[in-house]
């Protein structure tokens, strides 16, 4: 039992001295390892090198330097492999041949026509839309005809009014004459 206790105490002392060992770490962004001595070739380009205990270095997430300790850096635990989602090809990219040149499409797929909708946004059957379109066309044609007739009628009445006015103005401007052509005085 005495031997066992002595061995246990010796192991604890060795572990304490090992963890109390001072190591060197770089405080830069890309630093991932701790080093035995400050003259390690991996530390030559580091601007800020700090001396810490090995336990502190491990707490910082650093591993042993492969140059200083001669062992390979511990491999990180691999994340469980995820099933690769099927990659959908982009349909809007132009086609290319084996040399990477653009190829003209021989047949272009037409987009399906969107169904017709009424003024409230509801779907309407095709026959109804054609019927409504024909009715609308007939209305616009009828309206155009009536407007044309109204414009013609207006022009005719304006011509008649202008002729009448010209006739009355002509009478008013020429003085009255008798059968021999002499001027007649108007009675006031």
mmCIF file of C-alpha atoms in Angstrom:
data_model
loop_
_atom_site.group_PDB
_atom_site.id
_atom_site.type_symbol
_atom_site.label_atom_id
_atom_site.label_comp_id
_atom_site.label_asym_id
_atom_site.label_seq_id
_atom_site.Cartn_x
_atom_site.Cartn_y
_atom_site.Cartn_z
ATOM 1 C CA UNK A 1 0.000 0.000 0.000
ATOM 2 C CA UNK A 2 2.884 2.273 0.794
ATOM 3 C CA UNK A 3 4.356 1.719 -2.648
ATOM 4 C CA UNK A 4 1.040 2.473 -4.269
ATOM 5 C CA UNK A 5 0.654 5.751 -2.400
ATOM 6 C CA UNK A 6 4.220 6.780 -3.247
ATOM 7 C CA UNK A 7 3.646 6.041 -6.924
ATOM 8 C CA UNK A 8 0.435 7.989 -6.862
ATOM 9 C CA UNK A 9 2.112 11.006 -5.223
ATOM 10 C CA UNK A 10 4.959 10.829 -7.747
ATOM 11 C CA UNK A 11 2.507 10.811 -10.660
ATOM 12 C CA UNK A 12 0.609 13.790 -9.244
ATOM 13 C CA UNK A 13 3.856 15.735 -8.784
ATOM 14 C CA UNK A 14 4.957 14.941 -12.326
ATOM 15 C CA UNK A 15 1.609 16.028 -13.697
ATOM 16 C CA UNK A 16 1.759 19.243 -11.686
ATOM 17 C CA UNK A 17 5.247 20.041 -12.950
ATOM 18 C CA UNK A 18 4.233 19.183 -16.511
ATOM 19 C CA UNK A 19 1.210 21.471 -16.397
ATOM 20 C CA UNK A 20 3.247 24.182 -14.725
ATOM 21 C CA UNK A 21 5.720 24.086 -17.615
ATOM 22 C CA UNK A 22 5.887 27.343 -19.429
ATOM 23 C CA UNK A 23 5.182 27.309 -23.143
ATOM 24 C CA UNK A 24 5.016 30.056 -25.765
ATOM 25 C CA UNK A 25 1.985 31.068 -27.769
ATOM 26 C CA UNK A 26 1.461 33.646 -30.471
ATOM 27 C CA UNK A 27 -1.445 36.020 -29.849
ATOM 28 C CA UNK A 28 -2.141 36.501 -33.559
ATOM 29 C CA UNK A 29 -5.420 35.529 -35.222
ATOM 30 C CA UNK A 30 -4.165 32.412 -36.996
ATOM 31 C CA UNK A 31 -2.255 30.911 -34.037
ATOM 32 C CA UNK A 32 -3.329 27.354 -33.123
ATOM 33 C CA UNK A 33 -0.330 25.767 -31.351
ATOM 34 C CA UNK A 34 1.884 26.201 -28.299
ATOM 35 C CA UNK A 35 5.685 25.924 -28.517
ATOM 36 C CA UNK A 36 8.482 24.562 -26.270
ATOM 37 C CA UNK A 37 10.880 27.429 -26.869
ATOM 38 C CA UNK A 38 10.662 30.967 -28.157
ATOM 39 C CA UNK A 39 13.092 30.259 -30.989
ATOM 40 C CA UNK A 40 10.735 27.871 -32.841
ATOM 41 C CA UNK A 41 10.787 28.634 -36.575
ATOM 42 C CA UNK A 42 6.983 28.819 -36.575
ATOM 43 C CA UNK A 43 7.180 31.792 -34.173
ATOM 44 C CA UNK A 44 9.716 33.831 -36.189
ATOM 45 C CA UNK A 45 7.067 35.901 -37.988
ATOM 46 C CA UNK A 46 4.875 36.371 -34.898
ATOM 47 C CA UNK A 47 4.907 39.891 -33.501
ATOM 48 C CA UNK A 48 3.371 39.115 -30.125
ATOM 49 C CA UNK A 49 4.655 35.974 -28.392
ATOM 50 C CA UNK A 50 3.468 35.323 -24.853
ATOM 51 C CA UNK A 51 4.686 32.858 -22.199
ATOM 52 C CA UNK A 52 1.874 30.869 -20.522
ATOM 53 C CA UNK A 53 1.505 27.570 -18.694
ATOM 54 C CA UNK A 54 0.673 24.475 -20.689
ATOM 55 C CA UNK A 55 -2.727 24.221 -18.974
ATOM 56 C CA UNK A 56 -3.576 27.776 -20.018
ATOM 57 C CA UNK A 57 -2.494 27.037 -23.584
ATOM 58 C CA UNK A 58 -4.747 23.982 -23.677
ATOM 59 C CA UNK A 59 -7.606 26.054 -22.262
ATOM 60 C CA UNK A 60 -7.046 28.474 -25.144
ATOM 61 C CA UNK A 61 -7.644 25.538 -27.501
ATOM 62 C CA UNK A 62 -4.032 25.241 -28.660
ATOM 63 C CA UNK A 63 -2.267 21.978 -29.497
ATOM 64 C CA UNK A 64 1.422 20.967 -29.458
ATOM 65 C CA UNK A 65 3.661 22.423 -32.156
ATOM 66 C CA UNK A 66 4.736 19.700 -34.583
ATOM 67 C CA UNK A 67 8.246 21.161 -34.842
ATOM 68 C CA UNK A 68 8.835 21.525 -31.114
ATOM 69 C CA UNK A 69 7.218 18.280 -29.938
ATOM 70 C CA UNK A 70 7.727 16.188 -33.071
ATOM 71 C CA UNK A 71 4.208 14.767 -33.078
ATOM 72 C CA UNK A 72 1.458 15.341 -35.559
ATOM 73 C CA UNK A 73 -1.247 17.755 -34.509
ATOM 74 C CA UNK A 74 -4.298 15.962 -33.197
ATOM 75 C CA UNK A 75 -6.904 15.538 -35.857
ATOM 76 C CA UNK A 76 -10.119 17.378 -35.225
ATOM 77 C CA UNK A 77 -13.178 15.264 -34.784
ATOM 78 C CA UNK A 78 -14.821 14.847 -38.112
ATOM 79 C CA UNK A 79 -18.370 16.028 -38.292
ATOM 80 C CA UNK A 80 -20.847 13.323 -39.228
ATOM 81 C CA UNK A 81 -21.200 13.165 -42.968
ATOM 82 C CA UNK A 82 -24.329 14.867 -44.193
ATOM 83 C CA UNK A 83 -26.185 13.584 -47.163
ATOM 84 C CA UNK A 84 -25.480 15.808 -50.080
ATOM 85 C CA UNK A 85 -28.598 17.517 -51.314
ATOM 86 C CA UNK A 86 -29.122 17.053 -55.021
ATOM 87 C CA UNK A 87 -27.859 20.092 -56.824
ATOM 88 C CA UNK A 88 -30.426 21.475 -59.205
ATOM 89 C CA UNK A 89 -29.074 22.818 -62.463
ATOM 90 C CA UNK A 90 -29.786 26.421 -63.193
ATOM 91 C CA UNK A 91 -32.249 26.558 -66.023
ATOM 92 C CA UNK A 92 -31.614 30.176 -66.925
ATOM 93 C CA UNK A 93 -27.943 29.699 -67.813
ATOM 94 C CA UNK A 94 -27.219 29.445 -71.523
ATOM 95 C CA UNK A 95 -26.245 26.079 -72.980
ATOM 96 C CA UNK A 96 -22.564 25.431 -73.748
ATOM 97 C CA UNK A 97 -20.759 22.860 -75.863
ATOM 98 C CA UNK A 98 -17.804 20.665 -74.766
ATOM 99 C CA UNK A 99 -15.352 23.551 -75.276
ATOM 100 C CA UNK A 100 -17.406 25.923 -73.156
ATOM 101 C CA UNK A 101 -18.740 28.013 -76.052
ATOM 102 C CA UNK A 102 -22.318 29.274 -76.023
ATOM 103 C CA UNK A 103 -24.753 27.235 -78.073
ATOM 104 C CA UNK A 104 -27.937 28.649 -79.611
ATOM 105 C CA UNK A 105 -31.090 26.915 -78.544
ATOM 106 C CA UNK A 106 -32.943 25.284 -81.401
ATOM 107 C CA UNK A 107 -36.266 24.995 -79.649
ATOM 108 C CA UNK A 108 -37.243 27.487 -77.033
ATOM 109 C CA UNK A 109 -39.843 26.366 -74.584
ATOM 110 C CA UNK A 110 -42.698 28.836 -74.405
ATOM 111 C CA UNK A 111 -44.031 29.774 -71.034
ATOM 112 C CA UNK A 112 -47.606 28.694 -70.565
ATOM 113 C CA UNK A 113 -50.024 31.590 -70.827
ATOM 114 C CA UNK A 114 -51.410 32.742 -67.535
ATOM 115 C CA UNK A 115 -55.125 32.144 -67.200
ATOM 116 C CA UNK A 116 -57.381 35.153 -67.687
ATOM 117 C CA UNK A 117 -58.816 36.896 -64.647
ATOM 118 C CA UNK A 118 -61.715 39.255 -64.156
ATOM 119 C CA UNK A 119 -61.627 42.686 -62.476
ATOM 120 C CA UNK A 120 -61.733 41.060 -59.020
ATOM 121 C CA UNK A 121 -58.824 38.731 -59.800
ATOM 122 C CA UNK A 122 -60.900 35.566 -60.163
ATOM 123 C CA UNK A 123 -60.114 33.028 -62.872
ATOM 124 C CA UNK A 124 -62.332 33.271 -65.937
ATOM 125 C CA UNK A 125 -62.983 30.598 -68.537
ATOM 126 C CA UNK A 126 -61.492 31.166 -71.973
ATOM 127 C CA UNK A 127 -64.877 31.214 -73.734
ATOM 128 C CA UNK A 128 -66.117 33.926 -71.382
ATOM 129 C CA UNK A 129 -63.051 36.070 -72.019
ATOM 130 C CA UNK A 130 -63.415 35.714 -75.782
ATOM 131 C CA UNK A 131 -67.111 36.615 -75.533
ATOM 132 C CA UNK A 132 -66.344 39.647 -73.377
ATOM 133 C CA UNK A 133 -63.598 40.720 -75.770
ATOM 134 C CA UNK A 134 -66.022 40.494 -78.720
ATOM 135 C CA UNK A 135 -68.644 42.489 -76.783
ATOM 136 C CA UNK A 136 -66.095 45.130 -75.864
ATOM 137 C CA UNK A 137 -64.949 45.386 -79.483
ATOM 138 C CA UNK A 138 -68.550 45.747 -80.680
ATOM 139 C CA UNK A 139 -69.195 48.465 -78.070
ATOM 140 C CA UNK A 140 -66.115 50.439 -79.085
ATOM 141 C CA UNK A 141 -67.052 50.139 -82.778
ATOM 142 C CA UNK A 142 -70.631 51.279 -82.062
ATOM 143 C CA UNK A 143 -69.368 54.161 -79.961
ATOM 144 C CA UNK A 144 -66.957 55.192 -82.723
ATOM 145 C CA UNK A 145 -69.789 55.125 -85.280
ATOM 146 C CA UNK A 146 -72.098 57.248 -83.104
ATOM 147 C CA UNK A 147 -69.304 59.716 -82.428
ATOM 148 C CA UNK A 148 -68.591 59.919 -86.170
ATOM 149 C CA UNK A 149 -72.294 60.514 -86.962
ATOM 150 C CA UNK A 150 -72.507 63.158 -84.247
ATOM 151 C CA UNK A 151 -69.433 64.909 -85.631
ATOM 152 C CA UNK A 152 -70.870 64.837 -89.182
ATOM 153 C CA UNK A 153 -74.205 66.177 -87.957
ATOM 154 C CA UNK A 154 -72.438 68.947 -86.050
ATOM 155 C CA UNK A 155 -70.448 69.906 -89.168
ATOM 156 C CA UNK A 156 -73.655 70.014 -91.259
ATOM 157 C CA UNK A 157 -75.472 72.214 -88.736
ATOM 158 C CA UNK A 158 -72.481 74.497 -88.487
ATOM 159 C CA UNK A 159 -72.376 74.812 -92.301
ATOM 160 C CA UNK A 160 -76.120 75.568 -92.422
ATOM 161 C CA UNK A 161 -75.778 78.129 -89.633
ATOM 162 C CA UNK A 162 -72.818 79.755 -91.374
ATOM 163 C CA UNK A 163 -74.718 79.917 -94.713
ATOM 164 C CA UNK A 164 -77.771 81.395 -93.016
ATOM 165 C CA UNK A 165 -75.642 83.948 -91.189
ATOM 166 C CA UNK A 166 -73.839 84.910 -94.394
ATOM 167 C CA UNK A 167 -77.169 85.317 -96.173
ATOM 168 C CA UNK A 168 -78.594 87.571 -93.445
ATOM 169 C CA UNK A 169 -75.388 89.590 -93.297
ATOM 170 C CA UNK A 170 -75.527 90.051 -97.069
ATOM 171 C CA UNK A 171 -79.095 91.340 -96.837
ATOM 172 C CA UNK A 172 -78.222 93.683 -94.028
ATOM 173 C CA UNK A 173 -75.234 95.155 -95.817
ATOM 174 C CA UNK A 174 -76.978 95.855 -99.158
ATOM 175 C CA UNK A 175 -79.465 98.764 -98.989
ATOM 176 C CA UNK A 176 -82.988 98.184 -100.222
ATOM 177 C CA UNK A 177 -83.792 99.326 -103.775
ATOM 178 C CA UNK A 178 -86.968 99.735 -105.726
ATOM 179 C CA UNK A 179 -87.782 98.180 -109.117
ATOM 180 C CA UNK A 180 -85.821 100.874 -110.960
ATOM 181 C CA UNK A 181 -82.757 100.383 -108.763
ATOM 182 C CA UNK A 182 -83.159 103.514 -106.692
ATOM 183 C CA UNK A 183 -82.355 103.348 -102.942
ATOM 184 C CA UNK A 184 -85.335 103.234 -100.639
ATOM 185 C CA UNK A 185 -85.254 104.916 -97.254
ATOM 186 C CA UNK A 186 -86.346 102.726 -94.413
ATOM 187 C CA UNK A 187 -89.053 103.969 -92.151
ATOM 188 C CA UNK A 188 -87.769 104.521 -88.691
#
